[in-house]
Amino acid sequence: MDPIVILGAGLAGLSTAHFLKRPWRLIEKSDRVGGLIKTEVIDGCYFDPTGHWLHLRDPEIQALVNTLWLPDQLVRIQRRAAVFSRDTFTRFPYQVNTHGLPPEVISENLIGYVEAIYGEKGRALRERDPVNFEEFILRYMGEGFAKNFMLPYNQKLWTVHPREMSAAWVGRFVPRPSLKEVVDGALGAGSDQLGYNASFLYPREGGIESLARAMKQHLQGGELSVRTEPTSIDWKAKQVTLSDGRTLPYSGLVSSIALPTLVELIGKGASGVPDEVRAATKRLRAFIVTYVCVGAKGANRQPWHWIYLPEPEFHSYRIGAPSAVYAPLAPPDTASFSVEFSHHGELSLADAEKYAVEDLVRSRMIHSADDILFTKGREIPNAYVLYDDAYGPAMAEVKRFLEHAGILVAGRYGKWEYSSMEDAILDGRACARTLNG
């Protein structure tokens, strides 16, 4: 029987290969496995694009990570994140930690919340499900939180106004606070443990890429090819043509590469893609994240693992501090940062590096530009999928075709969604179970 072909050796592809009980071929276009969780080392500083923290909920995956892939190699870290607004640091999540902001801002946030949850003003939204992300924010947090953080921050991150986005993706990623949590946060008794990432796991050595390396080390029953990529897919003949000229027959195909790229490859094959599927794929949108790796002299000035920057005078939407999260990620007496920008191609790396230094100084994460040891910008294409009005119908059209073509998809890129590292591993397991059974 022909092997199962897996496109992309990120976590989803590696997981698929791990759980398969049939012969497989794993195809990866870069020089090593890992996908988005490749760790880069610059002058002794470790950078994961753009910070990857492991959250494990599934018992089987927990057991695999703790006993096979990274036994006794994980440290648990309690999140220390903040929002920098009104020239003030407040603990994250913002909506339950407003103590320290100007009194008029706290008042606006509290009154808006009460009106949204209990008042006549919020009645219309309470009587139906939110139709977009802006309505979700107004329904569960109110006008004050919307104005002072949620709308400006999310517009900066997602590159579009939240009213252009669906509320369907929110799930566990955006906490919905209770009245007690909001009031406690205004009085200084708030908790920073709200949300899915209040604590997380991280490898003791080697950065987050050590997880991908460990998964690769324990693979059995197949063959991995790196520096190789597909150039076309014939779904009727069940063949993948590779960049080295080979044609690889398959009995099953799992793709974790970007969904529009997969459709494009199928379109280059002899069996082609229906016009309506091509049109649907063109309606799927994503944006670029440019992150700037920064090294600075001296220990971290602030205790925060990362900070959110909602205000327009900051070009970046978030600054991470790997050395504050886990000291071994930078040499002694050195602070490291990952400064993040979202855009659609209009930001050059040179400008991003300049803005990164300005934002670090303005947010008081470093003392001055003289502290900088290096800046190196990097880009992540398709970093975040846009859940706009076109997303649902377009995805349904593409999914129908892929199901008809017998092609499975997995992972953040393959499923064209916003998801976690564990979600990618779970996707790979689900694909393998389908093909095994």
PDB file of N, CA and C in Angstrom, residues 220-252:
ATOM      1  N   GLN A 220       8.741   6.819  14.296  1.00  0.00           N
ATOM      2  CA  GLN A 220       9.005   5.480  13.754  1.00  0.00           C
ATOM      3  C   GLN A 220       8.006   5.191  12.634  1.00  0.00           C
ATOM      4  N   GLY A 221       8.429   4.348  11.713  1.00  0.00           N
ATOM      5  CA  GLY A 221       7.493   3.845  10.717  1.00  0.00           C
ATOM      6  C   GLY A 221       7.359   4.674   9.465  1.00  0.00           C
ATOM      7  N   GLY A 222       8.302   5.599   9.242  1.00  0.00           N
ATOM      8  CA  GLY A 222       8.197   6.410   8.042  1.00  0.00           C
ATOM      9  C   GLY A 222       9.495   7.107   7.708  1.00  0.00           C
ATOM     10  N   GLU A 223       9.419   8.058   6.788  1.00  0.00           N
ATOM     11  CA  GLU A 223      10.613   8.744   6.282  1.00  0.00           C
ATOM     12  C   GLU A 223      10.361  10.240   6.238  1.00  0.00           C
ATOM     13  N   LEU A 224      11.311  11.010   6.733  1.00  0.00           N
ATOM     14  CA  LEU A 224      11.239  12.467   6.723  1.00  0.00           C
ATOM     15  C   LEU A 224      12.141  13.014   5.630  1.00  0.00           C
ATOM     16  N   SER A 225      11.620  13.947   4.835  1.00  0.00           N
ATOM     17  CA  SER A 225      12.420  14.639   3.827  1.00  0.00           C
ATOM     18  C   SER A 225      12.377  16.130   4.120  1.00  0.00           C
ATOM     19  N   VAL A 226      13.551  16.747   4.372  1.00  0.00           N
ATOM     20  CA  VAL A 226      13.626  18.192   4.562  1.00  0.00           C
ATOM     21  C   VAL A 226      14.170  18.825   3.285  1.00  0.00           C
ATOM     22  N   ARG A 227      14.101  20.151   3.220  1.00  0.00           N
ATOM     23  CA  ARG A 227      14.488  20.907   2.015  1.00  0.00           C
ATOM     24  C   ARG A 227      13.762  20.372   0.779  1.00  0.00           C
ATOM     25  N   THR A 228      12.554  19.937   0.983  1.00  0.00           N
ATOM     26  CA  THR A 228      11.736  19.383  -0.093  1.00  0.00           C
ATOM     27  C   THR A 228      10.333  19.956   0.054  1.00  0.00           C
ATOM     28  N   GLU A 229       9.712  20.301  -1.067  1.00  0.00           N
ATOM     29  CA  GLU A 229       8.350  20.820  -0.980  1.00  0.00           C
ATOM     30  C   GLU A 229       7.526  20.338  -2.160  1.00  0.00           C
ATOM     31  N   PRO A 230       6.217  20.284  -1.996  1.00  0.00           N
ATOM     32  CA  PRO A 230       5.361  19.864  -3.105  1.00  0.00           C
ATOM     33  C   PRO A 230       5.245  20.983  -4.140  1.00  0.00           C
ATOM     34  N   THR A 231       5.155  20.600  -5.395  1.00  0.00           N
ATOM     35  CA  THR A 231       4.938  21.581  -6.462  1.00  0.00           C
ATOM     36  C   THR A 231       3.554  21.432  -7.085  1.00  0.00           C
ATOM     37  N   SER A 232       2.926  20.272  -6.943  1.00  0.00           N
ATOM     38  CA  SER A 232       1.547  20.084  -7.395  1.00  0.00           C
ATOM     39  C   SER A 232       0.973  18.840  -6.735  1.00  0.00           C
ATOM     40  N   ILE A 233      -0.363  18.790  -6.683  1.00  0.00           N
ATOM     41  CA  ILE A 233      -1.070  17.647  -6.101  1.00  0.00           C
ATOM     42  C   ILE A 233      -2.177  17.237  -7.065  1.00  0.00           C
ATOM     43  N   ASP A 234      -2.190  15.966  -7.434  1.00  0.00           N
ATOM     44  CA  ASP A 234      -3.267  15.404  -8.256  1.00  0.00           C
ATOM     45  C   ASP A 234      -4.142  14.552  -7.337  1.00  0.00           C
ATOM     46  N   TRP A 235      -5.279  15.111  -6.929  1.00  0.00           N
ATOM     47  CA  TRP A 235      -6.080  14.436  -5.904  1.00  0.00           C
ATOM     48  C   TRP A 235      -6.835  13.229  -6.439  1.00  0.00           C
ATOM     49  N   LYS A 236      -7.113  13.199  -7.727  1.00  0.00           N
ATOM     50  CA  LYS A 236      -7.791  12.031  -8.286  1.00  0.00           C
ATOM     51  C   LYS A 236      -6.819  10.866  -8.459  1.00  0.00           C
ATOM     52  N   ALA A 237      -5.619  11.165  -8.926  1.00  0.00           N
ATOM     53  CA  ALA A 237      -4.596  10.121  -9.095  1.00  0.00           C
ATOM     54  C   ALA A 237      -3.896   9.796  -7.779  1.00  0.00           C
ATOM     55  N   LYS A 238      -4.114  10.628  -6.752  1.00  0.00           N
ATOM     56  CA  LYS A 238      -3.471  10.479  -5.443  1.00  0.00           C
ATOM     57  C   LYS A 238      -1.944  10.484  -5.578  1.00  0.00           C
ATOM     58  N   GLN A 239      -1.472  11.613  -6.103  1.00  0.00           N
ATOM     59  CA  GLN A 239      -0.037  11.782  -6.299  1.00  0.00           C
ATOM     60  C   GLN A 239       0.378  13.200  -5.919  1.00  0.00           C
ATOM     61  N   VAL A 240       1.558  13.307  -5.301  1.00  0.00           N
ATOM     62  CA  VAL A 240       2.166  14.600  -5.006  1.00  0.00           C
ATOM     63  C   VAL A 240       3.468  14.693  -5.783  1.00  0.00           C
ATOM     64  N   THR A 241       3.641  15.755  -6.561  1.00  0.00           N
ATOM     65  CA  THR A 241       4.907  15.994  -7.252  1.00  0.00           C
ATOM     66  C   THR A 241       5.765  16.890  -6.366  1.00  0.00           C
ATOM     67  N   LEU A 242       7.045  16.505  -6.193  1.00  0.00           N
ATOM     68  CA  LEU A 242       7.932  17.200  -5.273  1.00  0.00           C
ATOM     69  C   LEU A 242       8.934  18.074  -6.020  1.00  0.00           C
ATOM     70  N   SER A 243       9.558  18.989  -5.295  1.00  0.00           N
ATOM     71  CA  SER A 243      10.499  19.933  -5.890  1.00  0.00           C
ATOM     72  C   SER A 243      11.742  19.257  -6.444  1.00  0.00           C
ATOM     73  N   ASP A 244      12.044  18.034  -5.997  1.00  0.00           N
ATOM     74  CA  ASP A 244      13.202  17.314  -6.536  1.00  0.00           C
ATOM     75  C   ASP A 244      12.842  16.490  -7.775  1.00  0.00           C
ATOM     76  N   GLY A 245      11.609  16.651  -8.256  1.00  0.00           N
ATOM     77  CA  GLY A 245      11.193  15.985  -9.492  1.00  0.00           C
ATOM     78  C   GLY A 245      10.468  14.669  -9.284  1.00  0.00           C
ATOM     79  N   ARG A 246      10.484  14.136  -8.081  1.00  0.00           N
ATOM     80  CA  ARG A 246       9.818  12.859  -7.824  1.00  0.00           C
ATOM     81  C   ARG A 246       8.300  13.021  -7.786  1.00  0.00           C
ATOM     82  N   THR A 247       7.614  11.968  -8.154  1.00  0.00           N
ATOM     83  CA  THR A 247       6.174  11.891  -7.977  1.00  0.00           C
ATOM     84  C   THR A 247       5.895  10.843  -6.912  1.00  0.00           C
ATOM     85  N   LEU A 248       5.203  11.261  -5.863  1.00  0.00           N
ATOM     86  CA  LEU A 248       5.006  10.409  -4.697  1.00  0.00           C
ATOM     87  C   LEU A 248       3.541  10.000  -4.610  1.00  0.00           C
ATOM     88  N   PRO A 249       3.225   8.711  -4.858  1.00  0.00           N
ATOM     89  CA  PRO A 249       1.841   8.263  -4.705  1.00  0.00           C
ATOM     90  C   PRO A 249       1.486   8.174  -3.223  1.00  0.00           C
ATOM     91  N   TYR A 250       0.202   8.375  -2.921  1.00  0.00           N
ATOM     92  CA  TYR A 250      -0.214   8.303  -1.530  1.00  0.00           C
ATOM     93  C   TYR A 250      -1.540   7.569  -1.409  1.00  0.00           C
ATOM     94  N   SER A 251      -1.724   6.945  -0.224  1.00  0.00           N
ATOM     95  CA  SER A 251      -3.019   6.347   0.091  1.00  0.00           C
ATOM     96  C   SER A 251      -3.843   7.280   0.961  1.00  0.00           C
ATOM     97  N   GLY A 252      -3.198   8.282   1.539  1.00  0.00           N
ATOM     98  CA  GLY A 252      -3.869   9.317   2.311  1.00  0.00           C
ATOM     99  C   GLY A 252      -2.979  10.533   2.353  1.00  0.00           C
TER     100      GLY A 252
END
